[in-house]
Short mmCIF file of C-alpha atoms and ligand atoms in Angstrom, two decimals:
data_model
loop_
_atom_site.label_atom_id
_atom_site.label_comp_id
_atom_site.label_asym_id
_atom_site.label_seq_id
_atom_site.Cartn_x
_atom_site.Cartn_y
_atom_site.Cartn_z
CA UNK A 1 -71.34 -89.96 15.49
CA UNK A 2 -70.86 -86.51 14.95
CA UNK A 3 -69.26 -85.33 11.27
CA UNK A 4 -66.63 -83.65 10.73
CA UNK A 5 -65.55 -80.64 8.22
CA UNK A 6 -63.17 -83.02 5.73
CA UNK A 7 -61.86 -80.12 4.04
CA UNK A 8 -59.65 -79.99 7.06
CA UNK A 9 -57.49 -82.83 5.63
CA UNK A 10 -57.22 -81.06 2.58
CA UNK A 11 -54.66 -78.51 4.27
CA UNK A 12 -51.18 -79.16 3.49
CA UNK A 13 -49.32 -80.32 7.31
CA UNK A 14 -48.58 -76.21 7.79
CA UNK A 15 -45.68 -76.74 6.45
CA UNK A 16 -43.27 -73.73 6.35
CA UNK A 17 -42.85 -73.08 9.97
CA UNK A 18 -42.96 -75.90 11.48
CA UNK A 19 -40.48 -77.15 9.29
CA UNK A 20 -38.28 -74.08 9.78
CA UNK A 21 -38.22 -75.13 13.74
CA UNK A 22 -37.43 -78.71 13.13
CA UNK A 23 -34.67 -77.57 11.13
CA UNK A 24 -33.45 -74.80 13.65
CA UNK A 25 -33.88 -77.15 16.59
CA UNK A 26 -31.70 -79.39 14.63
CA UNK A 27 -28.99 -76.92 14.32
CA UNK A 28 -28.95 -75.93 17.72
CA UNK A 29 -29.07 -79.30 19.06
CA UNK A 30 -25.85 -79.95 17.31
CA UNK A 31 -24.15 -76.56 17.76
CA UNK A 32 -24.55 -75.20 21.36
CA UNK A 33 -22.41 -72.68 20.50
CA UNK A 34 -23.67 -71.39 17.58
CA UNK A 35 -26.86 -71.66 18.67
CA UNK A 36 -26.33 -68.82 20.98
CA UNK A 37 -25.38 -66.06 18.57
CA UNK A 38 -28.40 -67.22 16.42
CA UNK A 39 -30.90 -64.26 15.17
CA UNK A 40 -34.10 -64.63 13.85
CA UNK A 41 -35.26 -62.83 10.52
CA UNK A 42 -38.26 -64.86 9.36
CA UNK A 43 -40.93 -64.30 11.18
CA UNK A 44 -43.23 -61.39 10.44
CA UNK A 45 -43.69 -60.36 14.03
CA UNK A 46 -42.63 -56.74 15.20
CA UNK A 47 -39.95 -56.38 18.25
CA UNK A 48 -40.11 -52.60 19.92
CA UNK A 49 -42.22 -51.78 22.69
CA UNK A 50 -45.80 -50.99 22.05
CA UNK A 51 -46.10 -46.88 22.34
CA UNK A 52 -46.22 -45.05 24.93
CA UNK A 53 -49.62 -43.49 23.61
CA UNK A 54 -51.18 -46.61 23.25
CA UNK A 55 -50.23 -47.98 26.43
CA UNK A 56 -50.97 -45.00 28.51
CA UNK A 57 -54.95 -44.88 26.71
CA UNK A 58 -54.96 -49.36 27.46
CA UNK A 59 -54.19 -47.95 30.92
CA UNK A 60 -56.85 -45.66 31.64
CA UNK A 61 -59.35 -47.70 29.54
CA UNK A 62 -58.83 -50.25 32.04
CA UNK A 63 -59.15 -47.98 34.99
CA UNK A 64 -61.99 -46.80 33.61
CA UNK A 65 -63.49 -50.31 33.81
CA UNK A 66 -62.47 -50.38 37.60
CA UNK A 67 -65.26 -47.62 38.19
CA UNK A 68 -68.81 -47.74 38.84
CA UNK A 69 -69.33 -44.28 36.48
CA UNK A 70 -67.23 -45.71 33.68
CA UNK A 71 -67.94 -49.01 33.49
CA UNK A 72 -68.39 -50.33 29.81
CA UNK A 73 -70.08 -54.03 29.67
CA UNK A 74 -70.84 -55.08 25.99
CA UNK A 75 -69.98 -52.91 23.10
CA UNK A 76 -70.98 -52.22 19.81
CA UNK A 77 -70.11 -55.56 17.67
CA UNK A 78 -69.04 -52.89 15.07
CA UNK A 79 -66.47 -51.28 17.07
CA UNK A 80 -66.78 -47.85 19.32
CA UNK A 81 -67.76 -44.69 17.91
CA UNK A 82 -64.61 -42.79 18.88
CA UNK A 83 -62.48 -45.23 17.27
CA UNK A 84 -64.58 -46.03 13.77
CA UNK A 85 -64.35 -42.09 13.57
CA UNK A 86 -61.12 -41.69 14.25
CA UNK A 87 -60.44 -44.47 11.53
CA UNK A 88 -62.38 -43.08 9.23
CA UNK A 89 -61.74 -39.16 9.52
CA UNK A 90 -58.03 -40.07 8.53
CA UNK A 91 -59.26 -41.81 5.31
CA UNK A 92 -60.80 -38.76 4.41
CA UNK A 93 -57.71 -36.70 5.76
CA UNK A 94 -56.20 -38.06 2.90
CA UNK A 95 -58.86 -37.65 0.60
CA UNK A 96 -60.63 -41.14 0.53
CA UNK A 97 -64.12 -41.10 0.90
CA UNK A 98 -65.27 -43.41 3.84
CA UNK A 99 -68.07 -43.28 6.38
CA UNK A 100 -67.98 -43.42 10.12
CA UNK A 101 -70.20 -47.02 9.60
CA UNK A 102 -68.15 -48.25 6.82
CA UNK A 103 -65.61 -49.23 9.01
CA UNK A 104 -65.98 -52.11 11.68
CA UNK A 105 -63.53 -52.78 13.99
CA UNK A 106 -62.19 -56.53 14.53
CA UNK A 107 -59.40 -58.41 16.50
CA UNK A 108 -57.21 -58.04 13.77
CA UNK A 109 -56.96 -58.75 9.91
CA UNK A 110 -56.40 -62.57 10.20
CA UNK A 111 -59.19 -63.22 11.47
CA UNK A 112 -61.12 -60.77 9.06
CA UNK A 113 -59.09 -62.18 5.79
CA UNK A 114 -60.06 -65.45 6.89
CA UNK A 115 -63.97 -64.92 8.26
CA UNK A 116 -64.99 -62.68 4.99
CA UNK A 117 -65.63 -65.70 3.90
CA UNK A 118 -68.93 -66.03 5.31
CA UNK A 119 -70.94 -63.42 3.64
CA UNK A 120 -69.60 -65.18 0.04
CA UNK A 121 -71.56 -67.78 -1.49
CA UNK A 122 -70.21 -71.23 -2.79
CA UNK A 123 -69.22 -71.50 -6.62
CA UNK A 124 -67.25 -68.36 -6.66
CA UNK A 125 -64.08 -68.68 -8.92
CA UNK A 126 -61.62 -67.14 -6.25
CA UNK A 127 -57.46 -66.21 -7.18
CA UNK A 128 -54.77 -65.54 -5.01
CA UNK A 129 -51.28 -64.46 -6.10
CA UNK A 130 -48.32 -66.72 -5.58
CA UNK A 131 -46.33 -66.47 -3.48
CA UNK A 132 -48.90 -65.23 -0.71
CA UNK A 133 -49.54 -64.88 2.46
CA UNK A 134 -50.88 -68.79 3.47
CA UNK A 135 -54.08 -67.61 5.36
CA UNK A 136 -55.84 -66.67 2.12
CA UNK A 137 -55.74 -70.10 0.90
CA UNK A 138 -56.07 -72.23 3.95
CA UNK A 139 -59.31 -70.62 4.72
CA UNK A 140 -60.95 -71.54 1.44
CA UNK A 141 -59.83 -74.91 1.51
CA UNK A 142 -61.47 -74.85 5.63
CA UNK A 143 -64.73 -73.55 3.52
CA UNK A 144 -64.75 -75.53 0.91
CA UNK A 145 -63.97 -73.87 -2.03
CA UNK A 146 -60.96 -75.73 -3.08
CA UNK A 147 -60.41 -79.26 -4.30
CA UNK A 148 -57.41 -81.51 -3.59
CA UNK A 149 -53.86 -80.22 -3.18
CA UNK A 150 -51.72 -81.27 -6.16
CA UNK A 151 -48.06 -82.38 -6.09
CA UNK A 152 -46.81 -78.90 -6.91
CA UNK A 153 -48.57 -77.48 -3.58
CA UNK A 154 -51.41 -75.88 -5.39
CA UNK A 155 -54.92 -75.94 -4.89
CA UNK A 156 -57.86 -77.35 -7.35
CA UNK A 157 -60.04 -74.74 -8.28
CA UNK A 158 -57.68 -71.78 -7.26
CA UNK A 159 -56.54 -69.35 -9.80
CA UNK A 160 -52.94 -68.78 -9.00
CA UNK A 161 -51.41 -65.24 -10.39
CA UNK A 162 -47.77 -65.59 -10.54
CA UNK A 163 -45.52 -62.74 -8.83
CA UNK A 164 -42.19 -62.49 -10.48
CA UNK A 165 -39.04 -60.19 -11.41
CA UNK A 166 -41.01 -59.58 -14.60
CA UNK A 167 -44.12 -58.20 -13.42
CA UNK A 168 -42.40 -56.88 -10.15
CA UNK A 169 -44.37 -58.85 -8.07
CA UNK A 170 -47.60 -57.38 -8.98
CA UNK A 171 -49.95 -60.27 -11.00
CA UNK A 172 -51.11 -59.10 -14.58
CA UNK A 173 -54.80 -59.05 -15.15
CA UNK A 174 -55.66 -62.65 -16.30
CA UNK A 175 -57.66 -63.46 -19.53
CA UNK A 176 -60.30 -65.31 -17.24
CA UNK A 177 -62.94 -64.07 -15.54
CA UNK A 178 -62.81 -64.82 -11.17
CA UNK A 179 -65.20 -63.59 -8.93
CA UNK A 180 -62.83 -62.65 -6.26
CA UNK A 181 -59.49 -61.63 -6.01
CA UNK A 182 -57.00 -60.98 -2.55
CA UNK A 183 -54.58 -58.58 -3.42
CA UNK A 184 -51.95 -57.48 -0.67
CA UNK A 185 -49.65 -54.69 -1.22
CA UNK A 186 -47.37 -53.55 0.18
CA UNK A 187 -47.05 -57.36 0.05
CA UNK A 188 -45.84 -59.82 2.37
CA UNK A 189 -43.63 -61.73 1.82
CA UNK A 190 -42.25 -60.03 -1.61
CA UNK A 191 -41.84 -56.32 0.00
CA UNK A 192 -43.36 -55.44 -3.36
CA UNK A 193 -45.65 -52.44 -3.11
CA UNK A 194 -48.57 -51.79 -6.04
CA UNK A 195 -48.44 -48.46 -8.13
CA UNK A 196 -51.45 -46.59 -8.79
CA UNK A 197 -51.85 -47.61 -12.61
CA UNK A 198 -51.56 -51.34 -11.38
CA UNK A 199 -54.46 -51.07 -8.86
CA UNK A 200 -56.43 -49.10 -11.63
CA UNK A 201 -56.38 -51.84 -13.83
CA UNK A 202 -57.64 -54.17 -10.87
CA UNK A 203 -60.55 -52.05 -10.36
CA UNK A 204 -61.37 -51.84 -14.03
CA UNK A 205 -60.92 -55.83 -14.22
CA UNK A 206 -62.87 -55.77 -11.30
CA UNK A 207 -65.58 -53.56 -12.38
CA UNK A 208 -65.66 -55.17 -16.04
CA UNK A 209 -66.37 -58.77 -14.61
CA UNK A 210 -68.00 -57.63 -11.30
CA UNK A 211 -65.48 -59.10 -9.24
CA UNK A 212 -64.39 -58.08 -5.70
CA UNK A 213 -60.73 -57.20 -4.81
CA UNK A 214 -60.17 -58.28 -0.83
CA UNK A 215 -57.25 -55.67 -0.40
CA UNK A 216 -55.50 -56.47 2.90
CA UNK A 217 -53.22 -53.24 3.36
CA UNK A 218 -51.65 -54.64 6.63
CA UNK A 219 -48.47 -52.80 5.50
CA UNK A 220 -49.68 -49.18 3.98
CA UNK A 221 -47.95 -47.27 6.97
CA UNK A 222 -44.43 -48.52 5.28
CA UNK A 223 -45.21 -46.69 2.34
CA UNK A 224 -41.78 -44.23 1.68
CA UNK A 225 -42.77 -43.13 -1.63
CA UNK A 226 -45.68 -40.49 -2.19
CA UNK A 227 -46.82 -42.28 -5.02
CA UNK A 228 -47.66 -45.25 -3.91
CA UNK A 229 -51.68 -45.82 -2.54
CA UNK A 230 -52.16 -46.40 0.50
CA UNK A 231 -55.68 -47.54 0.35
CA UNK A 232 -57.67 -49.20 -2.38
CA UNK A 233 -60.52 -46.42 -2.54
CA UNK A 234 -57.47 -44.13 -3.51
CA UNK A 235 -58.50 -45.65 -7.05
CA UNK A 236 -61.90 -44.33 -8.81
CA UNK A 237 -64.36 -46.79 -9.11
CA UNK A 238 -62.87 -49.07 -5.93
CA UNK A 239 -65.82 -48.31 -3.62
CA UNK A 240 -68.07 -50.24 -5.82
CA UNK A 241 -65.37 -53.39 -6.29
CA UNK A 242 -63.29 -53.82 -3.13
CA UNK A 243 -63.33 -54.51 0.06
CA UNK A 244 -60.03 -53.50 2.58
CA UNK A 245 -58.62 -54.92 5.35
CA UNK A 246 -56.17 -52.44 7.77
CA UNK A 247 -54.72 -53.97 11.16
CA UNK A 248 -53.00 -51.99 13.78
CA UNK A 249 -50.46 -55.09 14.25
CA UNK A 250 -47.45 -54.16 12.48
CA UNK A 251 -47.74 -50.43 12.42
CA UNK A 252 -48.80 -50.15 16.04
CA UNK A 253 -46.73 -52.67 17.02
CA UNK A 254 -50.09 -54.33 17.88
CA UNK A 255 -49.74 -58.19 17.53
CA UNK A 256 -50.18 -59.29 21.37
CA UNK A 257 -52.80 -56.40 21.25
CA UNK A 258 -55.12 -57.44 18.30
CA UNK A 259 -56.78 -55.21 16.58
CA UNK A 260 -57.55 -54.45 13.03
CA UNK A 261 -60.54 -53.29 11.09
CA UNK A 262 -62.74 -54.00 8.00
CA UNK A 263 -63.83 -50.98 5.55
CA UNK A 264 -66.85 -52.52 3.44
CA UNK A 265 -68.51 -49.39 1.42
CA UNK A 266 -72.26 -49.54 0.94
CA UNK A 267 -72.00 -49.54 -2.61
CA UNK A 268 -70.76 -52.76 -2.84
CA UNK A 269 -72.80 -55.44 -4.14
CA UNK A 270 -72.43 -58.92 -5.22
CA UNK A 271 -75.14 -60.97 -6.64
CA UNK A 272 -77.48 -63.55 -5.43
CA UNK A 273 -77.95 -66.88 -7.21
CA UNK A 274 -81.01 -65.74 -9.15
CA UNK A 275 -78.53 -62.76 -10.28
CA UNK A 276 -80.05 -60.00 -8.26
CA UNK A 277 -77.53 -57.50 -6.84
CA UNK A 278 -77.34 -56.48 -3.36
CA UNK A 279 -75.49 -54.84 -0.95
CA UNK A 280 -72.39 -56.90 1.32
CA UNK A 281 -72.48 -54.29 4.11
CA UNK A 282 -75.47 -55.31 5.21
CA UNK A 283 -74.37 -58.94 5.40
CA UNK A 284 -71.03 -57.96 7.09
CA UNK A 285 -72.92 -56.19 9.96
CA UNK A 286 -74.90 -58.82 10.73
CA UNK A 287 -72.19 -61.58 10.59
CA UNK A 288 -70.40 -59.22 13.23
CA UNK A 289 -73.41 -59.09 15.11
CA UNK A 290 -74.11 -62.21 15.45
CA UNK A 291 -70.35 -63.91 15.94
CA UNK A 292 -68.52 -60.87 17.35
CA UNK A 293 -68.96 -59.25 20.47
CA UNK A 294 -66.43 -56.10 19.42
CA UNK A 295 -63.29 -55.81 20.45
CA UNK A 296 -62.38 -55.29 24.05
CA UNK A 297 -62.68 -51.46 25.55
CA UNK A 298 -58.89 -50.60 26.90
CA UNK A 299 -57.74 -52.03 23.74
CA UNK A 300 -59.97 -49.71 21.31
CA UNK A 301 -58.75 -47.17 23.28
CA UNK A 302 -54.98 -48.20 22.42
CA UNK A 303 -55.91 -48.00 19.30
CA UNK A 304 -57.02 -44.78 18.79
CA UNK A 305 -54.40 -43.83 20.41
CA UNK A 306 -51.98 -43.96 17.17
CA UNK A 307 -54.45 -41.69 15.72
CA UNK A 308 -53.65 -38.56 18.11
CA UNK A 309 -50.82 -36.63 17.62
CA UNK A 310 -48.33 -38.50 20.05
CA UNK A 311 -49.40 -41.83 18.62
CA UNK A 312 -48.69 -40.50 14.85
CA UNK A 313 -45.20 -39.66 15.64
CA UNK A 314 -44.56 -42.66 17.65
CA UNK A 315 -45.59 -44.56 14.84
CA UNK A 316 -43.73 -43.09 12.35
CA UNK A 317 -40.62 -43.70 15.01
CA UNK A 318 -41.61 -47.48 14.60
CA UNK A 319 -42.05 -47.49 11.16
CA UNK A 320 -38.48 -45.55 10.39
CA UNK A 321 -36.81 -48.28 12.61
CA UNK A 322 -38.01 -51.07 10.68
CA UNK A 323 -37.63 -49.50 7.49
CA UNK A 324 -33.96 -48.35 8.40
CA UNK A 325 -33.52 -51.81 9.18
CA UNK A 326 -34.99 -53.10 5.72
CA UNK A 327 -32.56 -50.55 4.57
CA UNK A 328 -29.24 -52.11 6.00
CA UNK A 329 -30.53 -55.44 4.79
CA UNK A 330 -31.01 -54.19 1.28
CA UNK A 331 -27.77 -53.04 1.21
CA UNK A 332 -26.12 -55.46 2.74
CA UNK A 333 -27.57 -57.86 0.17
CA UNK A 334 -26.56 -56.01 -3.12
CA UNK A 335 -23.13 -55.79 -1.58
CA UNK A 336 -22.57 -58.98 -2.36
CA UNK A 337 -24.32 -59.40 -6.10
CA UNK A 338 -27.13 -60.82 -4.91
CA UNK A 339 -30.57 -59.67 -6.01
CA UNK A 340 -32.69 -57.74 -4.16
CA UNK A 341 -36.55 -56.84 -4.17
CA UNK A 342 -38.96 -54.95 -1.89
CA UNK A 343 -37.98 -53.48 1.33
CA UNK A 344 -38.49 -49.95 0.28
CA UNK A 345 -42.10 -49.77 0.88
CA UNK A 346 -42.33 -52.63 3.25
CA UNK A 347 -40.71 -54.48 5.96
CA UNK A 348 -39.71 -57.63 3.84
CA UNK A 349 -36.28 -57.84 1.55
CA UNK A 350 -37.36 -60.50 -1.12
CA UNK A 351 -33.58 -61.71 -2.14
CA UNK A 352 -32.81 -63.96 -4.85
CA UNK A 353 -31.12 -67.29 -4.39
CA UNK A 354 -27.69 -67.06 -6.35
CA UNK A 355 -28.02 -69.29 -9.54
CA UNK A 356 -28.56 -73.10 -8.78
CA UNK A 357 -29.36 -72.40 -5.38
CA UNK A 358 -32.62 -73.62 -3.90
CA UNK A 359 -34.99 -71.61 -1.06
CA UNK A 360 -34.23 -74.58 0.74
CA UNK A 361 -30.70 -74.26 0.56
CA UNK A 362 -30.38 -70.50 0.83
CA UNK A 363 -31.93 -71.37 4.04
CA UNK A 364 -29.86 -74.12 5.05
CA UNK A 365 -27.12 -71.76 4.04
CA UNK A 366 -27.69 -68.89 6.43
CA UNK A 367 -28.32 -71.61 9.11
CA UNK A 368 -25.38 -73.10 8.67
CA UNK A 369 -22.81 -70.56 8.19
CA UNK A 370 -24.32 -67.11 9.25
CA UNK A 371 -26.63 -68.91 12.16
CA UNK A 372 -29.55 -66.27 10.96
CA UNK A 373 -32.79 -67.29 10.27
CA UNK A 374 -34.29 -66.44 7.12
CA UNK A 375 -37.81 -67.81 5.50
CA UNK A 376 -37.57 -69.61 2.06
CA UNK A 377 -39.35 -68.27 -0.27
CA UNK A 378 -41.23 -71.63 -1.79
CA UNK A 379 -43.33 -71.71 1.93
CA UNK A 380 -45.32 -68.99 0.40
CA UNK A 381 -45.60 -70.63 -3.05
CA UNK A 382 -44.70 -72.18 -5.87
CA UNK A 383 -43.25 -68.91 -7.79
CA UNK A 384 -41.51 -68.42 -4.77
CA UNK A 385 -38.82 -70.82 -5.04
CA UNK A 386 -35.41 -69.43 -5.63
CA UNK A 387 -36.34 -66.68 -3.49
CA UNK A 388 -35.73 -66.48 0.52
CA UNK A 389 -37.83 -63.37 2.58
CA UNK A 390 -35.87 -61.57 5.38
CA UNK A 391 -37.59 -59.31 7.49
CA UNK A 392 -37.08 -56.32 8.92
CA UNK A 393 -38.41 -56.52 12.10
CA UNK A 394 -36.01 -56.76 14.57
CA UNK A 395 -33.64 -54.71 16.88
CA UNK A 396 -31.29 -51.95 15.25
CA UNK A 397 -28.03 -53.94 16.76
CA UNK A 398 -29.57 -57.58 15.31
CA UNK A 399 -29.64 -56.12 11.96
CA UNK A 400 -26.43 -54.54 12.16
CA UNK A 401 -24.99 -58.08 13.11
CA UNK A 402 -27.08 -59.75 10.20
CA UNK A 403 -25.65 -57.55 7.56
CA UNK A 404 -21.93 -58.35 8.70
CA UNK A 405 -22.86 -62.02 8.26
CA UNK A 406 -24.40 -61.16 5.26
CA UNK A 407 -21.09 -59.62 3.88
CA UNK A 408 -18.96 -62.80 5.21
CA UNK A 409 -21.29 -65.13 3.42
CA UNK A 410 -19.30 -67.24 0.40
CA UNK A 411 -22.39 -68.87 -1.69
C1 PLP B 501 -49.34 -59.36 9.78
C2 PLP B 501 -50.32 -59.42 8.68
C3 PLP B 501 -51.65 -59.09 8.90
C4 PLP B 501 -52.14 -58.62 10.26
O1 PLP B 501 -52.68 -59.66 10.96
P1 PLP B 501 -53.29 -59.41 12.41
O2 PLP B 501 -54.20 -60.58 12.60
O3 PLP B 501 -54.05 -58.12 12.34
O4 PLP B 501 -52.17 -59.38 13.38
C5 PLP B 501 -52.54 -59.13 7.85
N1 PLP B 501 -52.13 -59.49 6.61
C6 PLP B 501 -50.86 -59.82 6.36
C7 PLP B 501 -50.47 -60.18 4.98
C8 PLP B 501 -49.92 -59.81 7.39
O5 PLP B 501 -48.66 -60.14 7.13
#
C-alpha cells in the first residue's frame, strides 16, 4: 500500500467558501424571489472583459502557432524573452533595479506563493499575518511545516502577526526571530496598503535576522497614492532579503488567463544546514526547469500586451473601474457610521461589524436583508472577526445597487 502525505488531514475542511455557498444556497432555496436580485461581493475575482490589447496579441499568438514559419513547440521554463524584458524594463522604468533573468514567468502567483516552497528547507520558523490570504498557510501545512490546527483555527508552529485598527493592518516587527515572512500589500482581504517606512523596517528585520520577506504584490496596480511602493526592491537593502510575487490576474483582468511571475534577485541567499550561504536563484531556476514547462505562447503574448501603450491605458481603465467602485462602497459604508478600512489602494473595503455584531452575522445580515454577498472577515483569520471584506470587483450598476442596500440597511 502506497502512503499518503498526512499533512493533508491537517487542513481545516476549506472552510470559508464552501460554507458561504451552503449558506447562500440556503437562502435562495427558501427565497426564489430574493434570490434573483442577489449580487455577489465576496469573491476576489475580476468581472470586465479582458482588453482588447491582450486579446488581440492571444489572437495572433495563436495564429502564429497555426503556421509552419511561426510555430513555437516548448519554451523557455523561465518564461519568453520578450515578455521577462518587458517585465523587467518597467521595474527599472520606475527606478527598481531588476534583471531581464531575475524574473521568471509562471501560471500565476498561486501557484508560485504556494510552490516557493520547494527551494526552502524544513525547520524554518515561518509567520504569516492574520487575517491572510488562506493559500499561505494551507501550503505549509501540505509541506509539512505546521503542526495540528488548534481550536482557535491556528496553526502549531506558525507565527501569527496580528493586523488590526491599531497597527492599520500592517503587523509590527515581532521580538522573535522567523526565518520567513509573507507579507501582502496592498493586502487582500484588509484593502490595507504598506507605507514605505513600514516595509523599511521589514527589510531591516529581515536583514538583521537574515530572514526572507515573500512579498506577493498581486494588487500594486491599485496603488492611488504616489507614496505608496509598489514593489519591495523600492526599499534599500530588499534585493538581498525578499523575494516578490506579481500576477497579471487582477490588473489584467487575467484570472481565466493565468499568468503571473516570480522576481528572485541573485543576491539572495539563504543558508544551508552546515550554515553556508548560497544563492536561491539558482535553486528557483532549476525547480522551474524541472516541474514547469513555461507558460503557454498566445498567452505570454497577452501578457505583454498590458505592457505596450494600449495595454497601459486599458489597464488603468480597469483599475479606475474597480477602484471607483471601492469608492462608492466606501462611501456608502461611512454613510451609515459604520467603519471603514482599505479600499483606497486596493480593491477590498475592510468594514467593521457594528458593536456586538459577529462576521458571521454581518454576513447573515446582508444575506438576509440586502440579498448581497459579502465575505466575513474571521474566514481569513482569527483577528479578522468583527470584520466582513467587500470587494470591489464587480459591474458599475451592481455596485450602485449595493450601496442603496447598503444605505437601507438597519443593524
Ligand atoms: C488574486 C491573488 C493573487 C493572484 O493569483 P493568481 O493565481 O495569479 O490568479 C495572488 N495573491 C493574492 C493575495 C490574491 O488575492
Amino acid at each position: 500500500m502506497a502512503y499518503l502525505n498526512e499533512n493533508f488531514f491537517k487542513l481545516k475542511a476549506g472552510y470559508l467558501f464552501p460554507e458561504i455557498g451552503r449558506r447562500v444556497t440556503a437562502f435562495c432555496d427558501a427565497n426564489p424571489e430574493s434570490a434573483k436580485r442577489l449580487i455577489r461581493c465576496g469573491i476576489g475575482d475580476v468581472t470586465e472583459p479582458l482588453p482588447l490589447s491582450a486579446r488581440d496579441a492571444i489572437k495572433a499568438g495563436v495564429d502564429e502557432l497555426g503556421t509552419r514559419e511561426h510555430f513555437h513547440g516548448y519554451g523557455p521554463e523561465q518564461g519568453y524573452a520578450f515578455l521577462r524584458e518587458a517585465i523587467a524594463g518597467e521595474y527599472r522604468e520606475r527606478g527598481v533595479n531588476v534583471a531581464d533573468d531575475e524574473v521568471f514567468v509562471s501560471d500565476g502567483s498561486k501557484c508560485d506563493t504556494g510552490n516557493i516552497l520547494d527551494i526552502f528547507g524544513k525547520g524554518n520558523v515561518i509567520a504569516i499575518t492574520d487575517p491572510v490570504y488562506p493559500v499561505y498557510v494551507d501550503t505549509n501545512v501540505m509541506a509539512g511545516n505546521t503542526g495540528d490546527a488548534n481550536e482557535n483555527g491556528g496553526y502549531e508552529g506558525l507565527v501569527y502577526l496580528e493586523c488590526n485598527e491599531a497597527n492599520n493592518f500592517v503587523p509590527a516587527i515581532p521580538d522573535l526571530k522567523v526565518d520567513i515572512v509573507y507579507l501582502c500589500y496592498p493586502n487582500n482581504p484588509t484593502g490595507a496598503s504598506a507605507t514605505k517606512e513600514q516595509l523599511a523596517a521589514w527589510v531591516a528585520y529581515a536583514r538583521e535576522h537574515d530572514a526572507i520577506l515573500l512579498f506577493d504584490a498581486a494588487y500594486e496596480a491599485f496603488i492611488q497614492d504616489a507614496d505608496v511602493p509598489h514593489s519591495i526592491y523600492e526599499i534599500e537593502g530588499a534585493r538581498e532579503c525578499a523575494i516578490e510575487f506579481r500576477s497579471f490576474s487582477k490588473n489584467g483582468g487575467f484570472t481565466g488567463v493565468r499568468c503571473g511571475f516570480v522576481v528572485i534577485p541573485k543576491e539572495l541567499m539563504a543558508s544551508t544546514q552546515d550554515g553556508e550561504k548560497k544563492p536561491l536563484h539558482p535553486l528557483w531556476n532549476r525547480r522551474m526547469s524541472t516541474k514547469f514547462n513555461g507558460a503557454s505562447y498566445p498567452v505570454q503574448r497577452g501578457a505583454a500586451a498590458l505592457y505596450s501603450e494600449q495595454g497601459k491605458a486599458e489597464v488603468k481603465a480597469l483599475i479606475d473601474h474597480y477602484m471607483g467602485n471601492a469608492k462608492i462602497l466606501r462611501e456608502a459604508c461611512q454613510a451609515c457610521g459604520l467603519s471603514v478600512f482599505g479600499g483606497e489602494n486596493a480593491p477590498y473595503v475592510w468594514v467593521k461589524c457594528p458593536e456586538g455584531v459577529g462576521s458571521w452575522d454581518a454576513f447573515d445580515k446582508f444575506l438576509n436583508d440586502s440579498n448581497v454577498v459579502v465575505t466575513p472577515g474571521s474566514g481569513f483569520g482569527a483577528a479578522g472577526e468583527g470584520y466582513f471584506r467587500i470587494s470591489a470587483f464587480n459591474s458599475r450598476e451592481n455596485v450602485e445597487e449595493v450601496a442603496k442596500r447598503i444605505a437601507g440597511l438597519q443593524w
